[in-house]
Short mmCIF file of C-alpha atoms and ligand atoms in Angstrom, two decimals:
data_model
loop_
_atom_site.label_atom_id
_atom_site.label_comp_id
_atom_site.label_asym_id
_atom_site.label_seq_id
_atom_site.Cartn_x
_atom_site.Cartn_y
_atom_site.Cartn_z
CA UNK V 65 -46.37 -10.61 -18.62
CA UNK V 66 -46.26 -7.29 -20.27
CA UNK V 67 -42.82 -7.12 -22.61
CA UNK V 68 -40.47 -5.31 -21.33
CA UNK V 69 -37.28 -4.12 -22.83
CA UNK V 70 -33.92 -6.29 -21.65
CA UNK V 71 -32.64 -5.96 -18.71
CA UNK V 72 -30.06 -7.73 -16.78
CA UNK V 73 -30.24 -7.21 -13.13
CA UNK V 74 -29.78 -10.38 -10.65
CA UNK V 75 -31.65 -11.24 -7.64
CA UNK V 76 -30.00 -11.08 -3.76
CA UNK V 77 -32.15 -12.32 -0.99
CA UNK V 78 -31.74 -12.93 2.55
CA UNK V 79 -30.75 -16.46 2.77
CA UNK V 80 -31.99 -17.92 6.31
CA UNK V 81 -30.01 -21.17 5.73
CA UNK V 82 -27.09 -18.84 5.21
CA UNK V 83 -27.61 -16.26 7.53
CA UNK V 84 -26.66 -13.33 4.52
CA UNK V 85 -27.90 -11.89 1.07
CA UNK V 86 -27.02 -13.69 -1.25
CA UNK V 87 -27.54 -13.96 -5.53
CA UNK V 88 -30.76 -16.15 -5.92
CA UNK V 89 -30.41 -18.12 -9.45
CA UNK V 90 -28.14 -15.99 -11.30
CA UNK V 91 -27.98 -17.57 -14.76
CA UNK V 92 -30.74 -18.52 -17.48
CA UNK V 93 -33.39 -20.59 -15.28
CA UNK V 94 -34.55 -20.46 -11.92
CA UNK V 95 -36.02 -22.75 -10.70
CA UNK V 96 -38.35 -22.37 -7.03
CA UNK V 97 -40.83 -24.67 -4.44
CA UNK V 98 -42.79 -22.73 -1.76
CA UNK V 99 -45.02 -24.21 1.02
CA UNK V 100 -48.77 -24.25 -0.28
CA UNK V 101 -52.07 -23.07 2.22
CA UNK V 102 -53.60 -26.06 4.08
CA UNK V 103 -57.38 -25.34 2.62
CA UNK V 104 -59.64 -25.44 5.67
CA UNK V 105 -60.08 -21.82 6.18
CA UNK V 106 -60.31 -18.92 3.99
CA UNK V 107 -57.20 -17.14 3.23
CA UNK V 108 -56.06 -13.84 5.49
CA UNK V 109 -54.12 -11.45 4.75
CA UNK V 110 -50.79 -13.50 6.10
CA UNK V 111 -50.73 -15.76 3.49
CA UNK V 112 -51.49 -13.21 1.24
CA UNK V 113 -48.37 -11.50 1.71
CA UNK V 114 -46.20 -14.38 1.81
CA UNK V 115 -47.20 -14.99 -2.36
CA UNK V 116 -47.36 -11.95 -2.98
CA UNK V 117 -43.56 -12.08 -1.90
CA UNK V 118 -42.89 -15.28 -3.47
CA UNK V 119 -44.77 -13.65 -6.88
CA UNK V 120 -43.36 -10.89 -6.68
CA UNK V 121 -39.25 -12.89 -7.11
CA UNK V 122 -41.02 -15.05 -10.10
CA UNK V 123 -42.39 -11.90 -11.78
CA UNK V 124 -38.74 -10.43 -11.20
CA UNK V 125 -37.24 -13.71 -12.79
CA UNK V 126 -39.17 -13.67 -15.45
CA UNK V 127 -39.02 -9.89 -16.70
CA UNK V 128 -35.25 -10.46 -16.23
CA UNK V 129 -35.39 -12.52 -18.91
CA UNK V 130 -35.70 -16.26 -16.66
CA UNK V 131 -37.33 -19.03 -17.61
CA UNK V 132 -39.19 -20.32 -14.21
CA UNK V 133 -40.46 -23.66 -12.89
CA UNK V 134 -42.36 -22.90 -10.03
CA UNK V 135 -43.81 -25.50 -8.24
CA UNK V 136 -46.64 -24.70 -5.21
CA UNK V 137 -48.20 -27.29 -2.90
CA UNK V 138 -51.80 -27.54 -1.31
CA UNK V 139 -51.91 -29.91 2.02
CA UNK V 140 -55.67 -30.85 1.12
CA UNK V 141 -54.65 -33.63 3.55
CA UNK V 142 -54.02 -32.73 7.64
CA UNK V 143 -55.24 -33.13 10.70
CA UNK V 144 -56.11 -29.18 10.90
CA UNK V 145 -58.84 -29.81 7.98
CA UNK V 146 -60.08 -32.54 9.31
CA UNK V 147 -60.87 -31.16 12.46
CA UNK V 148 -62.74 -28.14 10.93
CA UNK V 149 -64.37 -31.15 8.91
CA UNK V 150 -65.79 -32.92 11.91
CA UNK V 151 -66.96 -29.95 13.99
CA UNK V 152 -68.87 -28.16 11.18
CA UNK V 153 -70.52 -31.43 10.26
CA UNK V 154 -69.13 -31.80 5.82
CA UNK V 155 -67.10 -33.74 4.18
CA UNK V 156 -63.24 -32.60 4.18
CA UNK V 157 -63.04 -33.18 0.41
CA UNK V 158 -65.36 -30.65 0.37
CA UNK V 159 -64.27 -28.75 2.74
CA UNK V 160 -60.55 -28.74 0.68
CA UNK V 161 -61.85 -28.07 -2.63
CA UNK V 162 -64.05 -25.07 -1.81
CA UNK V 163 -60.68 -23.46 0.10
CA UNK V 164 -58.64 -24.10 -2.65
CA UNK V 165 -61.24 -22.31 -5.01
CA UNK V 166 -61.51 -19.76 -3.39
CA UNK V 167 -58.01 -19.20 -2.73
CA UNK V 168 -57.34 -19.21 -6.19
CA UNK V 169 -59.98 -16.80 -6.80
CA UNK V 170 -57.79 -14.78 -4.05
CA UNK V 171 -54.95 -15.44 -5.69
CA UNK V 172 -56.42 -13.93 -9.24
CA UNK V 173 -57.79 -11.07 -7.62
CA UNK V 174 -54.70 -10.20 -6.26
CA UNK V 175 -52.93 -10.96 -9.74
CA UNK V 176 -50.40 -13.77 -8.33
CA UNK V 177 -49.48 -15.25 -11.66
CA UNK V 178 -50.18 -19.02 -10.57
CA UNK V 179 -46.91 -21.42 -10.44
CA UNK V 180 -46.03 -24.27 -12.66
CA UNK V 181 -47.67 -27.17 -11.13
CA UNK V 182 -50.37 -26.78 -8.41
CA UNK V 183 -49.82 -30.12 -5.79
CA UNK V 184 -52.06 -31.46 -3.67
CA UNK V 185 -51.15 -33.95 -0.85
CA UNK V 186 -53.70 -36.22 -1.91
CA UNK V 187 -52.26 -36.61 -5.03
CA UNK V 188 -49.36 -37.87 -4.13
CA UNK V 189 -49.98 -40.20 -1.71
CA UNK V 190 -48.32 -42.66 -3.92
CA UNK V 191 -45.34 -40.95 -4.17
CA UNK V 192 -44.99 -40.40 -0.85
CA UNK V 193 -44.73 -43.71 0.56
CA UNK V 194 -42.63 -44.75 -2.19
CA UNK V 195 -40.00 -41.75 -0.89
CA UNK V 196 -40.47 -43.52 2.77
CA UNK V 197 -39.95 -46.78 1.59
CA UNK V 198 -36.72 -45.76 -0.08
CA UNK V 199 -35.38 -43.74 3.51
CA UNK V 200 -36.92 -47.45 5.06
CA UNK V 201 -34.03 -49.18 2.55
CA UNK V 202 -31.73 -46.98 3.92
CA UNK V 203 -31.65 -47.55 7.68
CA UNK V 204 -33.46 -43.60 7.74
CA UNK V 205 -36.76 -45.41 8.59
CA UNK V 206 -37.70 -46.72 11.94
CA UNK V 207 -40.87 -48.34 14.07
CA UNK V 208 -42.95 -46.75 16.57
CA UNK V 209 -46.56 -48.53 17.60
CA UNK V 210 -46.98 -49.16 13.84
CA UNK V 211 -46.22 -44.88 12.46
CA UNK V 212 -42.67 -44.52 10.47
CA UNK V 213 -40.55 -41.48 11.99
CA UNK V 214 -37.50 -40.54 10.16
CA UNK V 215 -34.50 -40.10 12.20
CA UNK V 216 -32.68 -36.85 11.96
CA UNK V 217 -29.07 -38.55 12.62
CA UNK V 218 -29.06 -40.05 9.01
CA UNK V 219 -29.03 -36.24 7.52
CA UNK V 220 -25.63 -35.10 8.32
CA UNK V 221 -26.66 -31.92 7.30
CA UNK V 222 -29.27 -31.61 10.07
CA UNK V 223 -29.49 -28.55 11.03
CA UNK V 224 -28.30 -26.57 8.31
CA UNK V 225 -31.51 -24.44 7.49
CA UNK V 226 -32.88 -23.24 11.14
CA UNK V 227 -29.40 -23.69 12.92
CA UNK V 228 -31.02 -23.58 16.29
CA UNK V 229 -30.15 -24.96 19.47
CA UNK V 230 -31.42 -28.53 20.32
CA UNK V 231 -33.32 -27.34 23.11
CA UNK V 232 -35.43 -24.97 20.92
CA UNK V 233 -35.91 -27.45 18.04
CA UNK V 234 -37.24 -29.46 20.92
CA UNK V 235 -40.09 -27.03 22.21
CA UNK V 236 -40.33 -25.87 18.84
CA UNK V 237 -41.36 -29.51 17.07
CA UNK V 238 -44.35 -29.79 20.11
CA UNK V 239 -45.91 -26.07 18.88
CA UNK V 240 -45.68 -26.89 15.27
CA UNK V 241 -47.00 -30.22 14.44
CA UNK V 242 -44.13 -32.51 16.05
CA UNK V 243 -44.87 -34.75 18.84
CA UNK V 244 -41.50 -34.61 21.25
CA UNK V 245 -42.93 -36.40 24.08
CA UNK V 246 -43.96 -39.62 22.27
CA UNK V 247 -42.19 -42.81 24.10
CA UNK V 248 -39.99 -44.77 21.71
CA UNK V 249 -38.77 -42.12 19.18
CA UNK V 250 -34.82 -42.00 18.78
CA UNK V 251 -34.68 -38.31 18.74
CA UNK V 252 -37.80 -36.43 20.59
CA UNK V 253 -37.56 -34.22 16.88
CA UNK V 254 -37.85 -37.01 14.80
CA UNK V 255 -40.76 -36.40 12.35
CA UNK V 256 -43.52 -38.68 11.88
CA UNK V 257 -43.20 -40.27 7.75
CA UNK V 258 -45.84 -42.46 7.13
CA UNK V 259 -48.55 -42.42 9.89
CA UNK V 260 -50.77 -45.88 10.66
CA UNK V 261 -54.72 -45.75 9.96
CA UNK V 262 -56.57 -44.13 13.08
CA UNK V 263 -60.53 -44.49 13.52
CA UNK V 264 -62.62 -42.07 11.34
CA UNK V 265 -59.27 -40.88 9.75
CA UNK V 266 -58.92 -41.74 5.95
CA UNK V 267 -55.92 -43.58 5.27
CA UNK V 268 -54.48 -45.32 1.60
CA UNK V 269 -52.68 -48.38 1.04
CA UNK V 270 -49.32 -48.46 -0.02
CA UNK V 271 -46.42 -51.15 -0.15
CA UNK V 272 -46.23 -49.53 3.70
CA UNK V 273 -49.44 -50.88 4.39
CA UNK V 274 -52.18 -48.84 5.10
CA UNK V 275 -52.47 -44.73 6.24
CA UNK V 276 -50.92 -41.86 5.07
CA UNK V 277 -47.82 -39.36 4.78
CA UNK V 278 -46.57 -37.29 7.51
CA UNK V 279 -46.33 -33.57 6.26
CA UNK V 280 -42.60 -32.67 5.79
CA UNK V 281 -42.68 -36.34 3.22
CA UNK V 282 -45.11 -34.35 1.17
CA UNK V 283 -43.66 -31.10 0.17
CA UNK V 284 -39.57 -33.41 -0.16
CA UNK V 285 -41.44 -36.28 -1.96
CA UNK V 286 -43.37 -32.91 -4.28
CA UNK V 287 -40.35 -30.51 -5.13
CA UNK V 288 -38.27 -33.50 -5.75
CA UNK V 289 -40.47 -35.46 -7.86
CA UNK V 290 -41.26 -31.95 -10.46
CA UNK V 291 -37.64 -30.12 -9.64
CA UNK V 292 -35.38 -32.37 -8.29
CA UNK V 293 -32.95 -31.58 -6.22
CA UNK V 294 -30.63 -28.19 -5.90
CA UNK V 295 -33.77 -26.53 -6.76
CA UNK V 296 -32.60 -22.14 -6.36
CA UNK V 297 -35.30 -21.74 -3.87
CA UNK V 298 -37.58 -23.06 -1.32
CA UNK V 299 -39.91 -20.79 0.09
CA UNK V 300 -42.72 -20.25 2.93
CA UNK V 301 -43.16 -18.00 5.91
CA UNK V 302 -40.83 -18.11 8.92
CA UNK V 303 -43.19 -19.92 11.01
CA UNK V 304 -41.71 -22.56 8.40
CA UNK V 305 -38.05 -22.85 8.79
CA UNK V 306 -38.90 -25.14 11.53
CA UNK V 307 -39.47 -27.77 11.60
CA UNK V 308 -41.02 -27.92 8.04
CA UNK V 309 -37.98 -26.87 5.78
CA UNK V 310 -35.71 -28.02 8.64
CA UNK V 311 -36.63 -31.88 7.92
CA UNK V 312 -38.21 -31.25 3.95
CA UNK V 313 -33.92 -30.55 3.67
CA UNK V 314 -32.79 -33.54 5.45
CA UNK V 315 -35.28 -36.03 3.59
CA UNK V 316 -33.69 -34.98 0.82
CA UNK V 317 -30.04 -35.03 1.68
CA UNK V 318 -30.88 -38.74 2.24
CA UNK V 319 -33.08 -38.84 -0.66
CA UNK V 320 -31.14 -37.26 -3.17
CA UNK V 321 -28.14 -35.14 -1.83
CA UNK V 322 -27.29 -31.95 -0.30
CA UNK V 323 -28.25 -29.16 -1.03
CA UNK V 324 -32.28 -30.10 -0.93
CA UNK V 325 -32.27 -26.32 -2.12
CA UNK V 326 -29.50 -23.96 -2.45
CA UNK V 327 -31.57 -21.11 -0.92
CA UNK V 328 -33.99 -20.56 1.96
CA UNK V 329 -36.01 -17.56 1.50
CA UNK V 330 -39.00 -16.63 4.77
CA UNK V 331 -42.12 -14.73 4.03
CA UNK V 332 -42.25 -12.31 7.71
CA UNK V 333 -44.97 -12.64 10.08
CA UNK V 334 -48.45 -10.36 9.59
CA UNK V 335 -49.52 -9.48 12.56
CA UNK V 336 -53.18 -8.54 13.75
CA UNK V 337 -54.43 -7.03 16.77
CA UNK V 338 -50.98 -7.35 18.32
CA UNK V 339 -50.44 -11.39 17.42
CA UNK V 340 -48.94 -13.10 14.53
CA UNK V 341 -52.76 -14.04 12.69
CA UNK V 342 -53.44 -16.89 12.69
CA UNK V 343 -56.31 -19.73 12.12
CA UNK V 344 -55.64 -21.13 15.15
CA UNK V 345 -55.54 -17.78 17.10
CA UNK V 346 -58.83 -16.56 14.69
CA UNK V 347 -57.10 -12.65 14.64
CA UNK V 348 -58.14 -13.25 11.18
CA UNK V 349 -58.80 -10.33 8.07
CA UNK V 350 -59.80 -12.24 4.98
CA UNK V 351 -58.45 -11.46 1.66
CA UNK V 352 -62.46 -12.99 0.41
CA UNK V 353 -63.64 -10.40 3.31
CA UNK V 354 -61.81 -7.54 1.74
CA UNK V 355 -62.83 -8.12 -1.55
CA UNK V 356 -66.86 -8.00 -0.65
CA UNK V 357 -66.33 -5.03 1.39
CA UNK V 358 -65.64 -3.46 -2.64
CA UNK V 359 -61.74 -2.85 -1.31
CA UNK V 360 -59.60 -3.15 -4.58
CA UNK V 361 -57.78 -6.35 -5.02
CA UNK V 362 -54.75 -3.82 -5.90
CA UNK V 363 -55.16 -1.57 -3.23
CA UNK V 364 -53.86 -4.68 -1.09
CA UNK V 365 -51.85 -6.18 -3.39
CA UNK V 366 -49.84 -2.90 -2.37
CA UNK V 367 -50.21 -2.65 0.76
CA UNK V 368 -48.02 -5.53 0.96
CA UNK V 369 -45.78 -4.36 -1.34
CA UNK V 370 -45.89 -1.40 1.05
CA UNK V 371 -43.83 -3.32 3.35
CA UNK V 372 -40.11 -4.79 4.16
CA UNK V 373 -39.93 -8.96 3.56
CA UNK V 374 -37.78 -8.52 6.48
CA UNK V 375 -39.49 -7.40 9.36
CA UNK V 376 -42.34 -8.99 10.62
CA UNK V 377 -45.39 -5.97 10.34
CA UNK V 378 -48.82 -5.03 11.57
CA UNK V 379 -52.00 -5.27 9.52
CA UNK V 380 -53.90 -1.92 10.15
CA UNK V 381 -56.49 0.51 8.22
CA UNK V 382 -53.83 2.91 8.06
CA UNK V 383 -51.91 0.53 5.98
CA UNK V 384 -53.84 -0.57 3.52
CA UNK V 385 -55.79 3.61 3.59
CA UNK V 386 -52.44 4.18 2.61
CA UNK V 387 -52.46 2.51 -0.20
CA UNK V 388 -54.95 3.16 -2.00
CA UNK V 389 -54.14 7.35 -1.86
CA UNK V 390 -50.92 5.63 -3.68
CA UNK V 391 -52.99 3.73 -5.94
CA UNK V 392 -55.74 7.06 -7.19
CA UNK V 393 -52.21 9.08 -7.40
CA UNK V 394 -50.48 6.24 -10.02
CA UNK V 395 -54.15 5.69 -11.87
CA UNK V 396 -54.08 9.18 -12.24
CA UNK V 397 -50.42 10.08 -13.66
CA UNK V 398 -50.25 6.83 -15.62
CA UNK V 399 -54.39 7.64 -17.67
CA UNK V 400 -52.19 10.57 -19.29
CA UNK V 401 -51.15 10.41 -22.88
CA UNK V 402 -47.49 11.53 -22.29
CA UNK V 403 -45.19 12.17 -19.50
CA UNK V 404 -42.35 11.82 -18.63
CA UNK V 405 -39.43 9.26 -19.86
CA UNK V 406 -39.84 6.04 -17.71
CA UNK V 407 -36.43 5.29 -19.02
CA UNK V 408 -34.59 5.28 -16.16
CA UNK V 409 -37.15 4.79 -13.79
CA UNK V 410 -38.23 1.89 -14.98
CA UNK V 411 -34.12 0.23 -15.02
CA UNK V 412 -34.27 1.94 -11.24
CA UNK V 413 -37.19 -0.03 -9.97
CA UNK V 414 -35.83 -3.49 -11.82
CA UNK V 415 -32.71 -2.81 -9.33
CA UNK V 416 -34.73 -1.65 -6.13
CA UNK V 417 -36.26 -5.04 -6.24
CA UNK V 418 -33.05 -7.22 -7.63
CA UNK V 419 -31.11 -4.82 -4.19
CA UNK V 420 -32.48 -7.69 -1.40
CA UNK V 421 -36.23 -7.26 -3.16
CA UNK V 422 -36.81 -3.74 -1.60
CA UNK V 423 -40.37 -3.02 -2.92
CA UNK V 424 -40.65 -0.01 -0.23
CA UNK V 425 -38.05 1.53 -2.50
CA UNK V 426 -39.53 -0.34 -5.51
CA UNK V 427 -42.89 1.86 -4.91
CA UNK V 428 -40.50 5.05 -4.19
CA UNK V 429 -39.35 5.08 -7.45
CA UNK V 430 -42.84 4.83 -9.34
CA UNK V 431 -44.03 7.77 -6.26
CA UNK V 432 -40.95 10.00 -7.47
CA UNK V 433 -42.28 9.13 -11.68
CA UNK V 434 -45.81 10.11 -10.83
CA UNK V 435 -45.10 13.02 -8.55
CA UNK V 436 -42.56 14.25 -11.66
CA UNK V 437 -45.95 13.83 -13.64
CA UNK V 438 -48.08 15.86 -10.93
CA UNK V 439 -45.74 18.54 -11.14
CA UNK V 440 -44.60 19.19 -14.37
CA UNK V 441 -45.63 16.25 -16.75
CA UNK V 442 -43.80 15.56 -19.54
CA UNK V 443 -44.43 14.66 -23.69
CA UNK V 444 -42.63 11.52 -24.16
CA UNK V 445 -45.90 9.17 -25.57
CA UNK V 446 -44.24 6.36 -24.26
CA UNK V 447 -43.46 7.46 -21.00
CA UNK V 448 -47.00 6.96 -19.24
CA UNK V 449 -47.17 3.09 -21.08
CA UNK V 450 -43.54 2.03 -20.48
CA UNK V 451 -44.21 2.60 -17.03
CA UNK V 452 -47.91 0.82 -16.63
CA UNK V 453 -45.68 -2.16 -17.83
CA UNK V 454 -43.22 -2.40 -15.39
CA UNK V 455 -45.37 -1.60 -13.08
CA UNK V 456 -47.96 -4.66 -14.36
CA UNK V 457 -44.90 -6.99 -14.99
CA UNK V 458 -42.80 -6.08 -11.43
CA UNK V 459 -45.03 -5.62 -9.52
CA UNK V 460 -48.50 -7.04 -10.50
CA UNK V 461 -50.28 -4.17 -9.66
CA UNK V 462 -52.42 -3.04 -13.30
N1 LIG F 158 -50.02 -26.46 4.12
C1 LIG F 158 -48.55 -25.52 4.84
C2 LIG F 158 -47.01 -25.72 4.37
S1 LIG F 158 -46.57 -27.23 3.01
C3 LIG F 158 -48.96 -24.27 5.46
O1 LIG F 158 -48.12 -23.87 6.24
N2 LIG F 158 -50.40 -23.82 5.62
S2 LIG F 158 -50.58 -22.47 5.91
O2 LIG F 158 -52.04 -22.31 5.28
O3 LIG F 158 -50.65 -22.63 7.55
O4 LIG F 158 -49.87 -21.57 5.93
C4 LIG F 158 -50.10 -21.03 3.63
C5 LIG F 158 -48.08 -19.80 4.04
O5 LIG F 158 -48.46 -18.86 4.60
C6 LIG F 158 -47.12 -20.73 4.34
O6 LIG F 158 -45.86 -20.69 3.29
C7 LIG F 158 -47.50 -20.19 6.00
O7 LIG F 158 -46.17 -19.53 6.37
C8 LIG F 158 -47.39 -18.57 5.83
N3 LIG F 158 -48.30 -17.99 6.94
C9 LIG F 158 -48.96 -18.79 7.30
N4 LIG F 158 -49.74 -17.15 8.67
C10 LIG F 158 -48.82 -16.42 8.14
C11 LIG F 158 -48.93 -14.85 8.56
N5 LIG F 158 -49.45 -14.51 9.57
N6 LIG F 158 -48.60 -13.98 7.91
C12 LIG F 158 -47.14 -14.23 6.55
N7 LIG F 158 -47.40 -15.68 5.81
C13 LIG F 158 -47.79 -16.62 7.16
ZN1 LIG F 159 -44.69 -27.38 2.81
#
């Protein structure tokens, strides 16, 4: 992070659970958990947009003088990963290791600052088993044919993240990894906590018996163990609001009390060819492919930042072309030895980001300074330097 003059600005953003704009981490410290990748395929623009959004929050907090603890997981054991490994005849651990490295390379290229802790599900199995045992001891877990389920009825605040009606919860859980139709469950939406070993799938020994943890308890365990309850922000794409973030919060409530997270911020879904970009649909634009074809990763980052995080948006060639043009004009204006003073522009840039992460407005602040430089120039020798450092620190654009 390049040094900047002190900027006294707080972040206000849209909290999904509150359904309103809310100040987030107004104090000196900020603790954030963001749901990471399932490493069975390359990082696409949708993933990248989500991690750039939370990187913008991370950078904002650091540039405004806060100490940040940022935790991100990697779901390095999951059904889609095992299915892809089996389809391609490769070892699932090798597939995960390869895709994790590719993800990290993509994030470095996009200048996404690394989280404080990047934690795999596999290395968390023992801790997750201990958390499941804790849930069982307090009566929040029950068995169905050898598998352990979480009883959402044990969490008084269940529903407070998504506020969805029960029928919608059941329908969505069927689409996103749940098993609402399985006989023997107390509530159709109750999620798996511990899955008994299956033929041909990996399993781990634990005091619960052999098996592997469910998805939600993995994230709840990592967040509670590294951040503690009541951390400032739970993040991820909107597709994780239910069941994933609802279930992690409910399990966290039973384990360590309410709130699990104080605030929930969700990234919009990026679509391509008219549908949500997703590994299962196959309508993908990969960051690694763009890089290989010679696209400047900074243009990809600017293309993402030109979108509002409050609405889903489509990736198109025009979005990228506009960002490439903008990047060129910024670099031209910043490479001059002098320019207009940028003190007020940097303040306005920080204000725009603090006001509901308004990245399109932040880019327009820079555009205005660049236009002034182009039309009239300026004789401030510190103008371009301060502007470059602020663009680097807040926007991650070199
Ligand atoms: N490993 C889990 C989270 S614990 C998972 O959802 N992995 S993922 O690889 O499917 O997605 C990684 C992140 O990208 C998640 O935060 C997800 O919400 C987000 N994401 C997935 N598809 C899109 C998309 N089309 N647009 C924006 N974000 C997306
Ligand atoms: Zn997660």
